[in-house]
Amino acid sequence: MKILHTADWHIGKKLHKHELSKDFDLFIKWLCKTILEQKIDVLIVSGDVFDLANPSSEARKQYYRALMQLRKLNCKIIVTGGNHDSPAMLDAPREILRELDMHVIGGLPKNLEDAIIPVSKNGKTEVVIAAIPFLRDSDLRTANDGATYEDRLKAIRKGIQNTFFDAAEICGKKFPGVPALAMGHLFAAGAETSESERDIQIGNQAAFNALQFGEYFNYIALGHIHKPQKLSAAVPAYYSGSPLPLSFSERKDEKRILILDTKKGWTPESLPVPVFRKLLRITGNIETLKLKLSVLEDHHELDSLIELELKEEHYDAQKIYELDELATSFKTAGYEIVKHRADFENRIKGAAEIYGDSRQLEDLKPKEVFTQLIAEHHYDPETEKELTAAFDELLEEVQQTDKNPE
């Protein structure tokens, strides 16, 4: 049996307000071709299907179009929700999709057995998949789990471990002797992140040790981290990474999907995803920027997106004006400057300047603002930890709330 592992599609994602819908359409076209060529039996998507909990109507249409394209390939499809997804929104068409041999697990079911999916081939169960979605705080902790910061972290880690152990026990009892695979969407200790992942489970402080997955599952198919990588675990555990670069920090990552052939074993083959759009970060003084932009050659594929960074030794308001002029007047077919900023080496910036005109609102993360504010007060370390933990939990709750459109 051949299984294709991918994750973190982030349908509806905008990169500095630039739509990436065309990129996703090209990825799905390539994915369908790959599934046919590789004779894939099962496609698993480990969370963050959408970029927002309340995606736009266009993003939802794109999701269903993708599912219908994939459905034509006679490939079983299993999708789990991530921290960006609304469990209720993903789960809503669950019964209809199941009739089409698509299993969508948006949030942790009340009965964990509902997340255990056997996969058959030629009338025989070849593998069983524990489709575990992103585990929210309410799934992991109770009111009796302790009040201190460290107690909460331990309770979350223990809750994640218990969920995977319980899933393993169900697989063993219901499908003895059948190979088992687990899906998960979480932040594991030691994983290398990029700029585009959102902090989860108390600001990533509850990093889960991959050894706590145990030894039962033959493979752990993970989502959340956008950089493809292998974890140090007792069994093969991999982040497939996002198929598309979702921030400029990912511009050099080799995007990929992972393919398992259970006849050969449980070490996946890595298959690179084609580059549909280039992300360029151009840095230097004003003269260097002008030169580098002037030598770009026209092309007619998807526009290459440019992040322009002016680096000068001394502050000069005239240089900022020239940078703005350079960005607004730039016209080269096949390229678009989506962000520009200035960095002066010999200037100490105050807090007000850090969050002033030199940074756009979209560049600021709530955690950055909170950290800057809390730094202005003189709290003892334990109080600062408690305040930070409370902020992280509130932020996580806000980000995960399923906001109904008015």
Short mmCIF file of C-alpha atoms in Angstrom, two decimals, residues 72-332:
data_model
loop_
_atom_site.label_atom_id
_atom_site.label_comp_id
_atom_site.label_asym_id
_atom_site.label_seq_id
_atom_site.Cartn_x
_atom_site.Cartn_y
_atom_site.Cartn_z
CA LYS A 72 -11.64 11.18 -9.16
CA LEU A 73 -8.36 9.35 -8.59
CA ASN A 74 -9.88 6.49 -6.52
CA CYS A 75 -7.64 7.44 -3.63
CA LYS A 76 -8.84 7.31 -0.02
CA ILE A 77 -8.53 10.77 1.56
CA ILE A 78 -8.02 11.45 5.28
CA VAL A 79 -7.87 15.05 6.54
CA THR A 80 -7.37 16.32 10.10
CA GLY A 81 -7.83 19.82 11.46
CA GLY A 82 -4.96 22.03 12.58
CA ASN A 83 -4.65 24.98 14.92
CA HIS A 84 -5.65 27.37 12.11
CA ASP A 85 -8.80 25.38 11.31
CA SER A 86 -12.29 25.56 12.78
CA PRO A 87 -13.27 22.03 13.89
CA ALA A 88 -16.97 22.81 13.40
CA MET A 89 -16.42 24.13 9.87
CA LEU A 90 -14.35 21.11 8.79
CA ASP A 91 -16.67 18.62 10.47
CA ALA A 92 -19.91 20.05 9.04
CA PRO A 93 -19.94 18.01 5.76
CA ARG A 94 -18.32 14.96 7.38
CA GLU A 95 -21.15 12.50 6.68
CA ILE A 96 -21.43 13.49 3.03
CA LEU A 97 -17.66 13.29 2.49
CA ARG A 98 -17.47 9.90 4.20
CA GLU A 99 -19.84 8.50 1.55
CA LEU A 100 -17.23 9.61 -0.99
CA ASP A 101 -14.50 7.73 0.95
CA MET A 102 -13.15 10.97 2.44
CA HIS A 103 -12.65 11.13 6.18
CA VAL A 104 -12.38 14.58 7.78
CA ILE A 105 -11.65 14.87 11.52
CA GLY A 106 -11.81 18.58 12.36
CA GLY A 107 -11.59 18.32 16.16
CA LEU A 108 -10.95 15.53 18.64
CA PRO A 109 -14.10 13.33 18.70
CA LYS A 110 -15.78 12.63 22.04
CA ASN A 111 -15.28 8.96 21.24
CA LEU A 112 -11.66 8.49 20.17
CA GLU A 113 -12.64 5.37 18.23
CA ASP A 114 -14.25 7.67 15.66
CA ALA A 115 -10.74 8.88 14.75
CA ILE A 116 -9.46 5.35 14.07
CA ILE A 117 -9.78 4.60 10.35
CA PRO A 118 -9.01 1.18 8.85
CA VAL A 119 -7.79 1.16 5.25
CA SER A 120 -8.46 -1.92 3.14
CA LYS A 121 -7.08 -3.15 -0.16
CA ASN A 122 -8.38 -6.17 -2.03
CA GLY A 123 -10.77 -6.90 0.85
CA LYS A 124 -8.05 -6.97 3.51
CA THR A 125 -7.27 -4.31 6.15
CA GLU A 126 -3.72 -3.28 5.27
CA VAL A 127 -3.21 -0.40 7.69
CA VAL A 128 -5.12 1.46 10.39
CA ILE A 129 -4.78 5.22 10.74
CA ALA A 130 -5.26 7.17 13.96
CA ALA A 131 -6.39 10.51 12.52
CA ILE A 132 -5.61 12.76 15.51
CA PRO A 133 -6.26 16.47 14.83
CA PHE A 134 -4.78 19.45 16.64
CA LEU A 135 -5.42 18.95 20.34
CA ARG A 136 -6.79 22.09 21.93
CA ASP A 137 -6.33 23.12 25.54
CA SER A 138 -9.86 21.96 26.37
CA ASP A 139 -9.01 18.49 25.01
CA LEU A 140 -5.95 18.16 27.22
CA ARG A 141 -6.45 19.79 30.62
CA THR A 142 -9.00 19.78 33.41
CA ALA A 143 -9.61 22.28 36.19
CA ASN A 144 -7.65 20.03 38.56
CA ASP A 145 -4.44 20.00 36.55
CA GLY A 146 -2.71 22.63 38.66
CA ALA A 147 -2.53 26.39 38.75
CA THR A 148 1.16 27.10 38.19
CA TYR A 149 2.74 27.71 34.83
CA GLU A 150 4.86 24.54 34.97
CA ASP A 151 1.85 22.46 36.05
CA ARG A 152 -0.09 23.62 33.01
CA LEU A 153 2.79 22.76 30.68
CA LYS A 154 3.09 19.27 32.18
CA ALA A 155 -0.66 18.70 31.93
CA ILE A 156 -0.66 19.60 28.23
CA ARG A 157 2.31 17.33 27.42
CA LYS A 158 0.75 14.50 29.40
CA GLY A 159 -2.58 15.05 27.66
CA ILE A 160 -0.98 14.78 24.22
CA GLN A 161 0.89 11.63 25.24
CA ASN A 162 -2.24 10.02 26.69
CA THR A 163 -4.21 10.72 23.50
CA PHE A 164 -1.64 8.94 21.33
CA PHE A 165 -1.35 6.09 23.85
CA ASP A 166 -5.15 5.69 23.96
CA ALA A 167 -5.29 5.67 20.16
CA ALA A 168 -2.57 3.01 20.06
CA GLU A 169 -4.52 0.87 22.53
CA ILE A 170 -7.69 1.08 20.41
CA CYS A 171 -5.75 0.15 17.26
CA GLY A 172 -4.19 -2.83 19.03
CA LYS A 173 -7.50 -4.13 20.35
CA LYS A 174 -9.65 -3.60 17.26
CA PHE A 175 -7.00 -4.40 14.63
CA PRO A 176 -4.45 -6.72 16.22
CA GLY A 177 -1.40 -7.34 14.08
CA VAL A 178 -2.31 -4.63 11.56
CA PRO A 179 0.33 -1.91 10.98
CA ALA A 180 -0.74 1.45 12.41
CA LEU A 181 0.00 5.04 11.45
CA ALA A 182 -0.81 8.13 13.52
CA MET A 183 -1.47 11.64 12.28
CA GLY A 184 -0.79 14.64 14.51
CA HIS A 185 -0.67 18.43 14.42
CA LEU A 186 1.57 19.85 17.13
CA PHE A 187 4.86 21.51 18.02
CA ALA A 188 7.52 18.96 18.89
CA ALA A 189 10.64 19.85 20.87
CA GLY A 190 13.63 20.48 18.64
CA ALA A 191 11.60 21.20 15.50
CA GLU A 192 12.97 24.01 13.34
CA THR A 193 10.33 26.67 12.71
CA SER A 194 9.82 29.50 10.22
CA GLU A 195 8.15 32.91 10.53
CA SER A 196 4.73 31.69 9.39
CA GLU A 197 3.77 29.17 12.09
CA ARG A 198 1.46 30.39 14.82
CA ASP A 199 2.41 29.62 18.42
CA ILE A 200 0.28 26.86 19.92
CA GLN A 201 -0.20 25.23 23.32
CA ILE A 202 0.90 28.07 25.61
CA GLY A 203 3.11 29.83 23.12
CA ASN A 204 5.02 26.67 22.08
CA GLN A 205 6.40 26.35 25.63
CA ALA A 206 4.61 23.00 25.97
CA ALA A 207 6.88 21.50 23.31
CA PHE A 208 6.16 17.79 23.08
CA ASN A 209 9.07 15.36 23.21
CA ALA A 210 8.76 13.06 20.19
CA LEU A 211 9.91 10.09 22.30
CA GLN A 212 6.55 10.37 24.08
CA PHE A 213 4.76 9.11 20.98
CA GLY A 214 5.84 5.66 22.16
CA GLU A 215 6.76 2.65 20.04
CA TYR A 216 3.40 1.29 18.86
CA PHE A 217 2.85 3.24 15.65
CA ASN A 218 4.87 2.38 12.57
CA TYR A 219 4.89 6.01 11.41
CA ILE A 220 3.88 9.43 12.75
CA ALA A 221 2.63 11.84 10.05
CA LEU A 222 2.91 15.35 11.45
CA GLY A 223 1.76 18.84 10.51
CA HIS A 224 2.23 22.39 11.87
CA ILE A 225 5.93 22.98 11.16
CA HIS A 226 6.39 24.30 7.62
CA LYS A 227 10.01 23.24 7.21
CA PRO A 228 10.19 19.55 6.22
CA GLN A 229 12.12 17.52 8.80
CA LYS A 230 12.53 14.27 10.67
CA LEU A 231 12.16 14.04 14.45
CA SER A 232 14.22 12.00 16.89
CA ALA A 233 11.60 9.49 17.99
CA ALA A 234 11.34 5.77 18.72
CA VAL A 235 9.55 5.30 15.38
CA PRO A 236 9.74 7.21 12.07
CA ALA A 237 8.18 10.64 12.74
CA TYR A 238 8.19 13.30 10.06
CA TYR A 239 6.87 16.77 9.33
CA SER A 240 6.05 16.83 5.63
CA GLY A 241 6.20 20.62 5.73
CA SER A 242 3.95 22.96 3.78
CA PRO A 243 3.83 22.36 0.01
CA LEU A 244 4.11 26.09 -0.69
CA PRO A 245 6.41 28.74 0.85
CA LEU A 246 4.20 30.76 3.20
CA SER A 247 6.73 33.36 4.32
CA PHE A 248 10.01 34.79 3.04
CA SER A 249 11.84 32.79 5.71
CA GLU A 250 10.77 29.67 3.78
CA ARG A 251 12.03 30.89 0.41
CA LYS A 252 15.04 28.55 0.46
CA ASP A 253 13.24 25.48 1.85
CA GLU A 254 12.81 22.54 -0.49
CA LYS A 255 9.08 21.94 -0.33
CA ARG A 256 8.07 18.30 -0.54
CA ILE A 257 5.54 15.58 -0.01
CA LEU A 258 6.35 12.22 1.58
CA ILE A 259 5.45 8.82 0.14
CA LEU A 260 5.32 5.59 2.15
CA ASP A 261 5.38 2.19 0.50
CA THR A 262 4.43 -0.23 3.26
CA LYS A 263 5.89 -3.16 1.30
CA LYS A 264 9.33 -1.54 1.52
CA GLY A 265 9.10 -0.29 5.10
CA TRP A 266 8.22 2.86 7.03
CA THR A 267 10.93 5.28 5.95
CA PRO A 268 9.27 7.70 3.53
CA GLU A 269 10.54 8.79 0.15
CA SER A 270 10.79 12.55 -0.25
CA LEU A 271 9.40 13.99 -3.47
CA PRO A 272 10.08 17.69 -4.15
CA VAL A 273 7.17 19.96 -5.02
CA PRO A 274 7.87 22.11 -8.10
CA VAL A 275 8.57 25.79 -7.52
CA PHE A 276 5.56 27.67 -8.87
CA ARG A 277 6.57 31.11 -7.62
CA LYS A 278 9.88 32.55 -6.47
CA LEU A 279 10.25 34.62 -3.31
CA LEU A 280 13.17 37.04 -3.42
CA ARG A 281 14.70 39.01 -0.58
CA ILE A 282 16.88 41.81 -1.93
CA THR A 283 19.09 43.73 0.51
CA GLY A 284 21.73 46.46 0.30
CA ASN A 285 22.16 50.21 0.26
CA ILE A 286 20.02 52.31 -2.03
CA GLU A 287 22.46 52.10 -4.95
CA THR A 288 22.71 48.30 -4.61
CA LEU A 289 18.95 47.92 -4.51
CA LYS A 290 18.55 49.99 -7.68
CA LEU A 291 21.19 47.90 -9.44
CA LYS A 292 19.74 44.54 -8.41
CA LEU A 293 16.23 45.56 -9.45
CA SER A 294 17.45 46.88 -12.81
CA VAL A 295 18.97 43.54 -13.87
CA LEU A 296 15.88 41.42 -13.22
CA GLU A 297 14.72 39.82 -16.45
CA ASP A 298 11.08 39.73 -17.50
CA HIS A 299 9.26 36.42 -17.10
CA HIS A 300 5.65 35.35 -17.57
CA GLU A 301 5.09 32.66 -14.93
CA LEU A 302 3.50 33.49 -11.57
CA ASP A 303 4.89 36.82 -10.37
CA SER A 304 8.02 36.55 -8.25
CA LEU A 305 7.40 38.36 -4.97
CA ILE A 306 10.10 40.65 -3.62
CA GLU A 307 10.89 41.74 -0.09
CA LEU A 308 13.10 44.82 -0.33
CA GLU A 309 15.36 45.74 2.61
CA LEU A 310 17.40 48.91 2.66
CA LYS A 311 20.57 48.62 4.77
CA GLU A 312 22.47 51.80 5.50
CA GLU A 313 25.03 52.68 8.13
CA HIS A 314 23.55 56.01 9.24
CA TYR A 315 19.95 57.17 9.46
CA ASP A 316 18.92 59.37 6.55
CA ALA A 317 15.31 60.40 5.95
CA GLN A 318 16.16 61.05 2.30
CA LYS A 319 17.13 57.39 1.91
CA ILE A 320 13.72 56.31 3.24
CA TYR A 321 12.07 58.60 0.70
CA GLU A 322 14.19 57.12 -2.10
CA LEU A 323 13.29 53.58 -0.96
CA ASP A 324 9.57 54.42 -1.09
CA GLU A 325 10.00 55.94 -4.55
CA LEU A 326 11.95 52.91 -5.74
CA ALA A 327 9.28 50.51 -4.52
CA THR A 328 6.31 52.43 -5.91
CA SER A 329 7.88 53.13 -9.32
CA PHE A 330 9.21 49.60 -9.89
CA LYS A 331 7.71 48.07 -13.04
CA THR A 332 9.21 44.85 -14.32
#
